[in-house]
Short mmCIF file of C-alpha atoms in Angstrom, two decimals:
data_model
loop_
_atom_site.label_atom_id
_atom_site.label_comp_id
_atom_site.label_asym_id
_atom_site.label_seq_id
_atom_site.Cartn_x
_atom_site.Cartn_y
_atom_site.Cartn_z
CA UNK A 1 -10.54 -28.42 -61.23
CA UNK A 2 -11.34 -24.81 -61.85
CA UNK A 3 -13.78 -24.58 -59.10
CA UNK A 4 -11.13 -26.04 -56.81
CA UNK A 5 -8.72 -23.61 -57.88
CA UNK A 6 -10.92 -20.72 -57.22
CA UNK A 7 -11.89 -21.75 -53.60
CA UNK A 8 -8.16 -22.34 -53.07
CA UNK A 9 -7.78 -18.71 -54.20
CA UNK A 10 -10.74 -17.39 -52.25
CA UNK A 11 -9.46 -18.80 -48.89
CA UNK A 12 -5.91 -17.69 -49.82
CA UNK A 13 -7.32 -14.03 -50.02
CA UNK A 14 -9.47 -14.26 -46.74
CA UNK A 15 -6.49 -14.91 -44.76
CA UNK A 16 -4.32 -12.70 -46.27
CA UNK A 17 -7.11 -9.95 -45.40
CA UNK A 18 -7.43 -11.59 -41.85
CA UNK A 19 -3.63 -11.01 -41.57
CA UNK A 20 -4.13 -7.51 -42.85
CA UNK A 21 -6.73 -6.40 -40.55
CA UNK A 22 -4.69 -7.95 -37.33
CA UNK A 23 -2.06 -5.90 -38.51
CA UNK A 24 -3.70 -3.00 -38.31
CA UNK A 25 -6.16 -3.48 -35.12
CA UNK A 26 -5.39 -2.03 -31.70
CA UNK A 27 -4.46 -5.67 -30.50
CA UNK A 28 -0.74 -6.39 -31.56
CA UNK A 29 2.02 -8.61 -30.30
CA UNK A 30 3.51 -6.95 -27.64
CA UNK A 31 7.53 -7.40 -26.61
CA UNK A 32 6.22 -9.40 -23.57
CA UNK A 33 4.27 -11.68 -25.31
CA UNK A 34 1.01 -10.20 -24.15
CA UNK A 35 -1.32 -7.67 -25.94
CA UNK A 36 -1.47 -4.05 -25.85
CA UNK A 37 -5.27 -3.53 -26.28
CA UNK A 38 -7.42 -0.81 -26.48
CA UNK A 39 -8.29 -0.36 -22.68
CA UNK A 40 -10.71 2.62 -21.43
CA UNK A 41 -8.45 5.60 -20.20
CA UNK A 42 -5.52 3.98 -21.44
CA UNK A 43 -3.64 5.23 -24.40
CA UNK A 44 0.05 4.97 -25.85
CA UNK A 45 1.20 8.16 -23.53
CA UNK A 46 -1.66 8.61 -20.95
CA UNK A 47 -3.41 6.95 -18.06
CA UNK A 48 -6.49 8.64 -16.86
CA UNK A 49 -7.88 7.94 -13.32
CA UNK A 50 -11.36 9.70 -11.84
CA UNK A 51 -12.03 10.36 -8.42
CA UNK A 52 -15.05 11.63 -6.26
CA UNK A 53 -13.94 14.15 -3.58
CA UNK A 54 -15.51 16.32 -0.79
CA UNK A 55 -14.06 19.67 -2.23
CA UNK A 56 -17.43 21.43 -0.83
CA UNK A 57 -19.92 20.55 2.07
CA UNK A 58 -19.97 19.10 5.34
CA UNK A 59 -16.66 16.53 4.77
CA UNK A 60 -14.39 19.50 2.97
CA UNK A 61 -12.43 20.65 6.07
CA UNK A 62 -9.03 18.69 5.50
CA UNK A 63 -10.45 16.00 2.67
CA UNK A 64 -11.03 18.54 0.25
CA UNK A 65 -6.80 18.65 -0.06
CA UNK A 66 -6.31 14.78 -0.70
CA UNK A 67 -7.15 14.59 -4.42
CA UNK A 68 -4.95 17.84 -5.37
CA UNK A 69 -2.21 16.09 -2.99
CA UNK A 70 -2.40 12.54 -4.78
CA UNK A 71 -2.65 14.95 -8.27
CA UNK A 72 0.55 16.64 -7.19
CA UNK A 73 2.26 13.52 -6.73
CA UNK A 74 1.44 12.38 -10.03
CA UNK A 75 2.48 15.56 -11.37
CA UNK A 76 5.73 14.97 -9.63
CA UNK A 77 6.10 11.40 -11.49
CA UNK A 78 5.07 12.66 -15.10
CA UNK A 79 8.10 15.42 -14.88
CA UNK A 80 10.10 12.52 -14.17
CA UNK A 81 9.11 10.33 -17.14
CA UNK A 82 5.64 9.08 -15.98
CA UNK A 83 5.07 5.19 -15.69
CA UNK A 84 6.34 3.12 -18.74
CA UNK A 85 6.30 6.33 -20.44
CA UNK A 86 2.76 7.06 -19.99
CA UNK A 87 1.51 10.56 -18.17
CA UNK A 88 -0.83 9.92 -15.17
CA UNK A 89 -3.97 12.02 -15.45
CA UNK A 90 -6.37 12.56 -12.80
CA UNK A 91 -9.91 13.88 -13.20
CA UNK A 92 -11.27 15.13 -9.81
CA UNK A 93 -14.91 15.45 -9.28
CA UNK A 94 -16.84 17.17 -6.34
CA UNK A 95 -19.66 15.59 -4.77
CA UNK A 96 -19.89 17.30 -1.67
CA UNK A 97 -20.48 14.38 0.27
CA UNK A 98 -23.61 14.12 -0.97
CA UNK A 99 -24.27 9.99 -2.04
CA UNK A 100 -27.01 10.95 -4.85
CA UNK A 101 -24.05 13.32 -6.50
CA UNK A 102 -21.50 10.64 -5.93
CA UNK A 103 -23.58 8.49 -8.02
CA UNK A 104 -24.15 10.67 -11.19
CA UNK A 105 -20.49 11.89 -11.53
CA UNK A 106 -18.82 8.29 -10.98
CA UNK A 107 -21.30 7.15 -13.58
CA UNK A 108 -20.17 10.32 -15.79
CA UNK A 109 -16.65 9.34 -15.17
CA UNK A 110 -17.03 5.62 -16.51
CA UNK A 111 -19.67 5.82 -19.16
CA UNK A 112 -18.44 9.62 -20.67
CA UNK A 113 -15.02 10.33 -19.56
CA UNK A 114 -13.91 6.54 -20.15
CA UNK A 115 -11.65 6.48 -17.16
CA UNK A 116 -9.23 3.66 -16.71
CA UNK A 117 -10.03 3.13 -12.96
CA UNK A 118 -11.67 5.04 -9.90
CA UNK A 119 -8.98 5.80 -7.43
CA UNK A 120 -9.44 7.00 -3.86
CA UNK A 121 -13.04 7.67 -3.69
CA UNK A 122 -13.85 9.41 -0.61
CA UNK A 123 -16.36 8.46 1.78
CA UNK A 124 -18.58 5.61 3.56
CA UNK A 125 -22.00 6.70 2.88
CA UNK A 126 -20.94 8.10 -0.71
CA UNK A 127 -18.85 5.38 -2.12
CA UNK A 128 -21.25 2.43 -0.87
CA UNK A 129 -23.53 3.42 -3.79
CA UNK A 130 -21.36 3.24 -6.38
CA UNK A 131 -19.81 -0.22 -5.32
CA UNK A 132 -22.37 -2.10 -7.55
CA UNK A 133 -22.09 -0.19 -10.51
CA UNK A 134 -18.34 -0.43 -10.68
CA UNK A 135 -18.17 -3.57 -10.27
CA UNK A 136 -20.63 -4.38 -12.75
CA UNK A 137 -18.92 -2.26 -15.19
CA UNK A 138 -15.65 -3.86 -13.93
CA UNK A 139 -13.96 -0.97 -13.36
CA UNK A 140 -11.29 -1.29 -10.79
CA UNK A 141 -11.81 0.56 -7.96
CA UNK A 142 -8.65 1.21 -6.03
CA UNK A 143 -7.77 2.39 -2.63
CA UNK A 144 -11.28 3.77 -1.39
CA UNK A 145 -10.81 6.75 1.24
CA UNK A 146 -12.61 5.10 4.09
CA UNK A 147 -12.23 2.49 6.37
CA UNK A 148 -15.57 0.61 5.98
CA UNK A 149 -15.25 -3.01 5.73
CA UNK A 150 -17.56 -2.99 2.76
CA UNK A 151 -14.42 -2.94 0.41
CA UNK A 152 -12.90 -5.89 1.84
CA UNK A 153 -15.14 -8.21 -0.18
CA UNK A 154 -13.34 -9.92 -3.14
CA UNK A 155 -15.98 -12.43 -3.91
CA UNK A 156 -18.72 -9.97 -4.40
CA UNK A 157 -16.35 -7.02 -5.38
CA UNK A 158 -13.28 -8.42 -7.24
CA UNK A 159 -12.29 -4.74 -8.39
CA UNK A 160 -12.87 -2.98 -4.98
CA UNK A 161 -9.75 -2.21 -2.91
CA UNK A 162 -9.64 -0.48 0.40
CA UNK A 163 -6.49 1.60 1.85
CA UNK A 164 -6.40 2.64 5.13
CA UNK A 165 -7.08 0.52 8.34
CA UNK A 166 -10.61 -0.45 8.51
CA UNK A 167 -12.70 0.86 11.40
CA UNK A 168 -13.03 -2.07 13.20
CA UNK A 169 -9.16 -2.52 13.60
CA UNK A 170 -9.02 1.02 14.40
CA UNK A 171 -11.56 0.63 16.87
CA UNK A 172 -9.71 -2.30 18.54
CA UNK A 173 -6.43 -0.68 18.83
CA UNK A 174 -8.13 2.29 20.49
CA UNK A 175 -9.96 0.19 22.78
CA UNK A 176 -6.92 -1.70 23.52
CA UNK A 177 -5.32 1.31 24.38
CA UNK A 178 -8.04 2.78 26.52
CA UNK A 179 -8.36 -0.71 28.26
CA UNK A 180 -4.68 -0.79 29.41
CA UNK A 181 -4.44 2.82 30.31
CA UNK A 182 -7.74 3.71 31.63
CA UNK A 183 -8.68 0.90 33.29
CA UNK A 184 -11.82 1.20 35.53
CA UNK A 185 -13.25 4.60 33.91
CA UNK A 186 -16.42 4.60 31.91
CA UNK A 187 -16.10 4.67 28.40
CA UNK A 188 -18.37 5.70 25.67
CA UNK A 189 -18.65 5.79 21.89
CA UNK A 190 -19.65 8.61 19.32
CA UNK A 191 -20.00 7.57 15.58
CA UNK A 192 -21.32 8.33 12.60
CA UNK A 193 -24.32 6.84 11.70
CA UNK A 194 -23.57 4.72 8.97
CA UNK A 195 -20.81 1.77 8.64
CA UNK A 196 -18.29 4.00 9.83
CA UNK A 197 -19.75 4.35 13.16
CA UNK A 198 -20.98 1.12 13.24
CA UNK A 199 -17.58 -0.58 12.47
CA UNK A 200 -15.66 1.44 14.69
CA UNK A 201 -18.06 0.24 17.68
CA UNK A 202 -17.89 -3.15 16.42
CA UNK A 203 -13.93 -3.17 16.87
CA UNK A 204 -14.12 -1.35 20.39
CA UNK A 205 -16.71 -4.02 21.86
CA UNK A 206 -14.59 -6.98 20.49
CA UNK A 207 -11.91 -5.58 23.04
CA UNK A 208 -14.57 -4.14 25.96
CA UNK A 209 -17.21 -6.11 25.50
CA UNK A 210 -20.91 -4.47 24.81
CA UNK A 211 -21.33 -3.81 28.45
CA UNK A 212 -18.22 -2.10 28.45
CA UNK A 213 -19.57 0.91 26.36
CA UNK A 214 -21.83 2.49 28.86
CA UNK A 215 -23.20 5.13 26.75
CA UNK A 216 -23.45 5.06 22.42
CA UNK A 217 -24.30 7.77 20.54
CA UNK A 218 -24.50 8.68 16.76
CA UNK A 219 -24.97 11.67 14.34
CA UNK A 220 -25.85 12.30 10.81
CA UNK A 221 -23.49 14.50 8.76
CA UNK A 222 -26.49 16.59 7.46
CA UNK A 223 -27.06 17.78 11.61
CA UNK A 224 -25.00 19.83 12.71
CA UNK A 225 -26.79 19.84 16.15
CA UNK A 226 -25.06 17.11 18.09
CA UNK A 227 -25.83 18.85 21.84
CA UNK A 228 -28.07 16.31 22.79
CA UNK A 229 -25.76 13.25 21.88
CA UNK A 230 -22.94 15.31 24.28
CA UNK A 231 -25.44 15.97 27.20
CA UNK A 232 -26.43 12.17 26.85
CA UNK A 233 -22.58 11.31 27.25
CA UNK A 234 -22.26 13.86 29.97
CA UNK A 235 -25.40 12.42 32.07
CA UNK A 236 -24.04 9.08 31.24
CA UNK A 237 -20.73 10.29 33.45
CA UNK A 238 -18.63 9.40 30.45
CA UNK A 239 -15.03 9.39 31.31
CA UNK A 240 -13.66 8.07 28.11
CA UNK A 241 -15.24 8.93 24.76
CA UNK A 242 -13.72 6.90 21.85
CA UNK A 243 -15.38 8.53 18.37
CA UNK A 244 -15.37 7.37 14.99
CA UNK A 245 -16.21 11.02 13.44
CA UNK A 246 -14.75 12.82 10.53
CA UNK A 247 -12.98 16.41 11.29
CA UNK A 248 -16.18 18.80 11.41
CA UNK A 249 -18.09 16.71 13.82
CA UNK A 250 -14.54 16.21 15.93
CA UNK A 251 -14.58 19.88 16.62
CA UNK A 252 -18.34 20.14 17.02
CA UNK A 253 -17.91 17.51 19.58
CA UNK A 254 -15.35 19.27 21.41
CA UNK A 255 -16.42 22.68 21.63
CA UNK A 256 -20.30 21.11 22.06
CA UNK A 257 -18.42 19.33 25.28
CA UNK A 258 -17.02 22.58 26.39
CA UNK A 259 -20.09 24.70 26.49
CA UNK A 260 -21.55 21.77 28.29
CA UNK A 261 -18.70 21.87 30.97
CA UNK A 262 -17.92 17.67 29.96
CA UNK A 263 -14.29 16.97 29.86
CA UNK A 264 -13.85 13.42 29.00
CA UNK A 265 -10.50 11.80 27.85
CA UNK A 266 -11.39 12.05 23.66
CA UNK A 267 -9.69 8.99 21.74
CA UNK A 268 -10.33 9.99 18.01
CA UNK A 269 -10.43 8.00 15.08
CA UNK A 270 -7.62 8.65 12.47
CA UNK A 271 -10.02 10.58 9.82
CA UNK A 272 -11.13 12.90 12.19
CA UNK A 273 -8.15 13.79 14.28
CA UNK A 274 -5.86 16.06 12.18
CA UNK A 275 -4.42 18.68 13.74
CA UNK A 276 -3.91 21.15 11.60
CA UNK A 277 -7.66 20.73 10.19
CA UNK A 278 -9.17 20.60 13.60
CA UNK A 279 -7.05 23.56 14.39
CA UNK A 280 -8.30 25.79 11.75
CA UNK A 281 -12.09 24.75 12.61
CA UNK A 282 -11.82 25.29 16.27
CA UNK A 283 -10.06 28.78 15.32
CA UNK A 284 -9.50 30.56 19.19
CA UNK A 285 -11.08 27.47 20.82
CA UNK A 286 -7.90 25.47 19.41
CA UNK A 287 -6.90 25.13 22.91
CA UNK A 288 -9.52 22.38 23.34
CA UNK A 289 -7.42 19.87 21.38
CA UNK A 290 -4.67 19.74 24.11
CA UNK A 291 -4.24 16.14 25.20
CA UNK A 292 -6.46 14.61 22.61
CA UNK A 293 -5.35 11.00 21.62
CA UNK A 294 -5.48 9.48 18.24
CA UNK A 295 -4.46 6.73 16.09
CA UNK A 296 -2.40 6.90 12.75
CA UNK A 297 -0.74 4.95 9.86
CA UNK A 298 1.50 7.36 8.31
CA UNK A 299 4.05 9.79 9.71
CA UNK A 300 2.92 12.49 11.44
CA UNK A 301 3.39 15.54 8.91
CA UNK A 302 5.06 17.69 11.38
CA UNK A 303 7.97 15.07 11.62
CA UNK A 304 10.50 16.88 9.31
CA UNK A 305 13.09 14.30 10.27
CA UNK A 306 10.85 11.87 8.15
CA UNK A 307 12.14 11.18 4.69
CA UNK A 308 8.50 10.35 3.70
CA UNK A 309 7.65 13.85 5.14
CA UNK A 310 10.70 15.28 3.61
CA UNK A 311 9.57 13.96 0.08
CA UNK A 312 6.00 14.97 0.14
CA UNK A 313 6.96 18.62 1.25
CA UNK A 314 9.18 18.85 -2.03
CA UNK A 315 6.47 17.45 -3.92
CA UNK A 316 3.99 19.78 -2.07
CA UNK A 317 6.16 22.62 -2.76
CA UNK A 318 6.98 22.02 -6.48
CA UNK A 319 3.20 20.91 -7.48
CA UNK A 320 0.79 21.54 -4.90
CA UNK A 321 1.21 25.44 -4.36
CA UNK A 322 2.96 24.87 -1.20
CA UNK A 323 -0.41 24.06 0.37
CA UNK A 324 -0.13 23.99 4.36
CA UNK A 325 1.01 20.92 4.89
CA UNK A 326 -0.78 18.24 7.15
CA UNK A 327 -1.84 14.76 7.37
CA UNK A 328 -4.11 14.76 4.59
CA UNK A 329 -1.46 15.85 2.08
CA UNK A 330 0.37 13.10 3.33
CA UNK A 331 -2.49 10.58 3.12
CA UNK A 332 -2.98 11.92 -0.94
CA UNK A 333 0.51 11.67 -1.82
CA UNK A 334 0.78 8.15 -0.37
CA UNK A 335 -2.31 7.03 -2.53
CA UNK A 336 -0.32 8.32 -5.15
CA UNK A 337 2.92 6.73 -4.48
CA UNK A 338 1.18 3.45 -4.04
CA UNK A 339 -0.92 3.70 -7.23
CA UNK A 340 2.68 4.48 -9.30
CA UNK A 341 3.96 1.32 -7.30
CA UNK A 342 1.07 -0.84 -8.82
CA UNK A 343 1.37 0.46 -12.26
CA UNK A 344 4.66 -0.19 -12.24
CA UNK A 345 3.95 -3.76 -11.22
CA UNK A 346 1.32 -4.23 -13.86
CA UNK A 347 3.64 -3.46 -16.65
CA UNK A 348 3.65 -1.48 -20.20
CA UNK A 349 1.08 -3.55 -21.70
CA UNK A 350 -1.46 -2.12 -19.14
CA UNK A 351 -5.06 -3.52 -18.64
CA UNK A 352 -7.65 -3.40 -15.93
CA UNK A 353 -7.48 -7.10 -15.01
CA UNK A 354 -3.44 -6.53 -15.09
CA UNK A 355 -4.13 -3.61 -12.57
CA UNK A 356 -6.25 -5.83 -10.19
CA UNK A 357 -3.77 -9.06 -10.48
CA UNK A 358 -0.59 -6.18 -9.55
CA UNK A 359 -2.78 -5.05 -6.72
CA UNK A 360 -3.28 -8.33 -5.51
CA UNK A 361 0.36 -9.70 -5.39
CA UNK A 362 0.77 -7.64 -2.64
CA UNK A 363 4.35 -7.00 -1.23
CA UNK A 364 4.21 -2.98 -1.15
CA UNK A 365 5.88 -0.77 1.45
CA UNK A 366 6.01 2.70 1.18
CA UNK A 367 5.26 5.28 4.31
CA UNK A 368 2.57 3.22 6.04
CA UNK A 369 3.51 2.12 9.32
CA UNK A 370 1.80 -1.33 9.15
CA UNK A 371 1.55 -3.93 6.36
CA UNK A 372 -0.45 -3.96 3.49
CA UNK A 373 -2.38 -7.11 3.48
CA UNK A 374 -3.48 -7.09 -0.21
CA UNK A 375 -3.88 -10.74 -1.85
CA UNK A 376 -6.48 -12.40 -3.70
CA UNK A 377 -8.68 -13.07 -0.81
CA UNK A 378 -7.82 -9.73 1.04
CA UNK A 379 -8.57 -6.53 -0.38
CA UNK A 380 -8.50 -4.42 3.19
CA UNK A 381 -5.46 -2.70 2.79
CA UNK A 382 -2.99 -1.33 5.58
CA UNK A 383 -3.20 -3.36 9.12
CA UNK A 384 -1.33 -1.63 11.46
CA UNK A 385 -1.62 1.55 13.34
CA UNK A 386 -0.03 3.44 16.14
CA UNK A 387 -1.04 5.78 18.73
CA UNK A 388 -0.84 9.71 18.79
CA UNK A 389 -1.18 12.53 21.03
CA UNK A 390 -1.32 16.44 20.46
CA UNK A 391 0.62 18.17 23.37
CA UNK A 392 1.52 21.53 23.21
CA UNK A 393 -0.16 22.19 20.31
CA UNK A 394 1.68 19.79 18.33
CA UNK A 395 0.77 16.52 17.16
CA UNK A 396 3.17 13.26 17.39
CA UNK A 397 2.96 9.60 17.09
CA UNK A 398 4.22 7.47 20.03
CA UNK A 399 4.59 3.96 21.06
CA UNK A 400 4.67 0.87 18.85
CA UNK A 401 2.93 0.03 15.85
CA UNK A 402 -0.04 -2.01 16.63
CA UNK A 403 -1.49 -4.73 14.17
CA UNK A 404 -4.48 -6.68 14.32
CA UNK A 405 -7.71 -7.56 11.85
CA UNK A 406 -10.92 -7.23 11.87
CA UNK A 407 -12.41 -10.50 13.85
CA UNK A 408 -10.89 -12.02 17.23
CA UNK A 409 -7.15 -11.67 16.63
CA UNK A 410 -5.07 -10.06 19.36
CA UNK A 411 -3.67 -6.79 18.91
CA UNK A 412 0.07 -7.17 18.94
CA UNK A 413 2.96 -5.37 18.08
CA UNK A 414 4.46 -4.74 14.54
CA UNK A 415 7.90 -4.58 14.52
CA UNK A 416 8.73 -4.27 10.75
CA UNK A 417 10.06 -0.68 9.88
CA UNK A 418 8.59 1.06 6.84
CA UNK A 419 11.37 1.61 4.13
CA UNK A 420 12.42 5.01 2.86
CA UNK A 421 11.72 6.23 -0.50
CA UNK A 422 14.31 6.01 -3.48
CA UNK A 423 16.48 8.94 -4.33
CA UNK A 424 14.54 10.68 -7.09
CA UNK A 425 10.99 9.90 -5.06
CA UNK A 426 9.68 7.53 -7.55
CA UNK A 427 9.17 3.92 -7.13
CA UNK A 428 10.78 1.53 -9.64
CA UNK A 429 9.07 -1.69 -11.02
#
């Protein structure tokens, strides 16, 4: 009898202790029936994101402005109360567009700095090397700043999501325009020697066929001498060159072509066609940009009538030292805006799993011209683009927004218009 009584007292004491431990733990009931967990990079007052960016090195021209623009938008949101009461912090690491640096810095961000997620890491060759690590660590890998199709593998990389249209979509849209407007002309392709260039060429060939691209040349970002490639285009009689190049190599291609008296029509990837960046690289030779064709998926930065440009210019003036405003800043701030939309949707009781679920739920609308395609089975990002041209020193979009897929789907017009930002410039849940 006494033994049973003592056992009952012991059980009661254990239950009381367990209740006390639960009450003092980091995992307590939340107002929505979930739990507030001890999540890396998340406190009651802050959310910490990290990124790798080429602030120096061969890809720094233009691209070094992206992460500071994203941070500036976060600072703007923080000034307006943050997201669910939390301030957004953004830790930016310079990898100089060197894959070895990227791996070291991303490991530091995850293992030492304990970031909540990696956001907008830039570069095909750089980010490819951290895909396995981030997904093994179950760290969300949001909105990679590259159009490689590698980011759209939800079965293999469930935490990774693209942002911009992938390079095959882009290649298809550029080639479709060339096919319709430069019929009968000799078309060639110039691309970076990685997934960027290969995916771009794959898209072009889906429209023109392999035989429709007479000369195909590649470059590596560590070798500035591209004279042999441009000479090969001239020798082949290329009249149109579709180019999958970063800004530094777009400028080098134009400059080298001028030296060789080679004057094709250039049609350039969105990632390498920003007018302000190229003008700075070419200096007194910026007249070489006249007539350059490109594609884009955000409002052109010089369109002051666009409400997104107006918002981002305000943010840029208040939180980014009024940096020279270009399409790279448009890119960075749109990534920031989309991230806030996702955080709003993920809810106050934030976890990495809820963040990924929020992205996959889709339905996002912002400055992007085309649709976001996020779902459980599609992590590819924006699916539409618009042609653009540099004329009289100014860059402007023209024609309809076009959408397609990375497979064999047709290039067709996308008719839904982008939304306008809310009055205070901060998305709401």
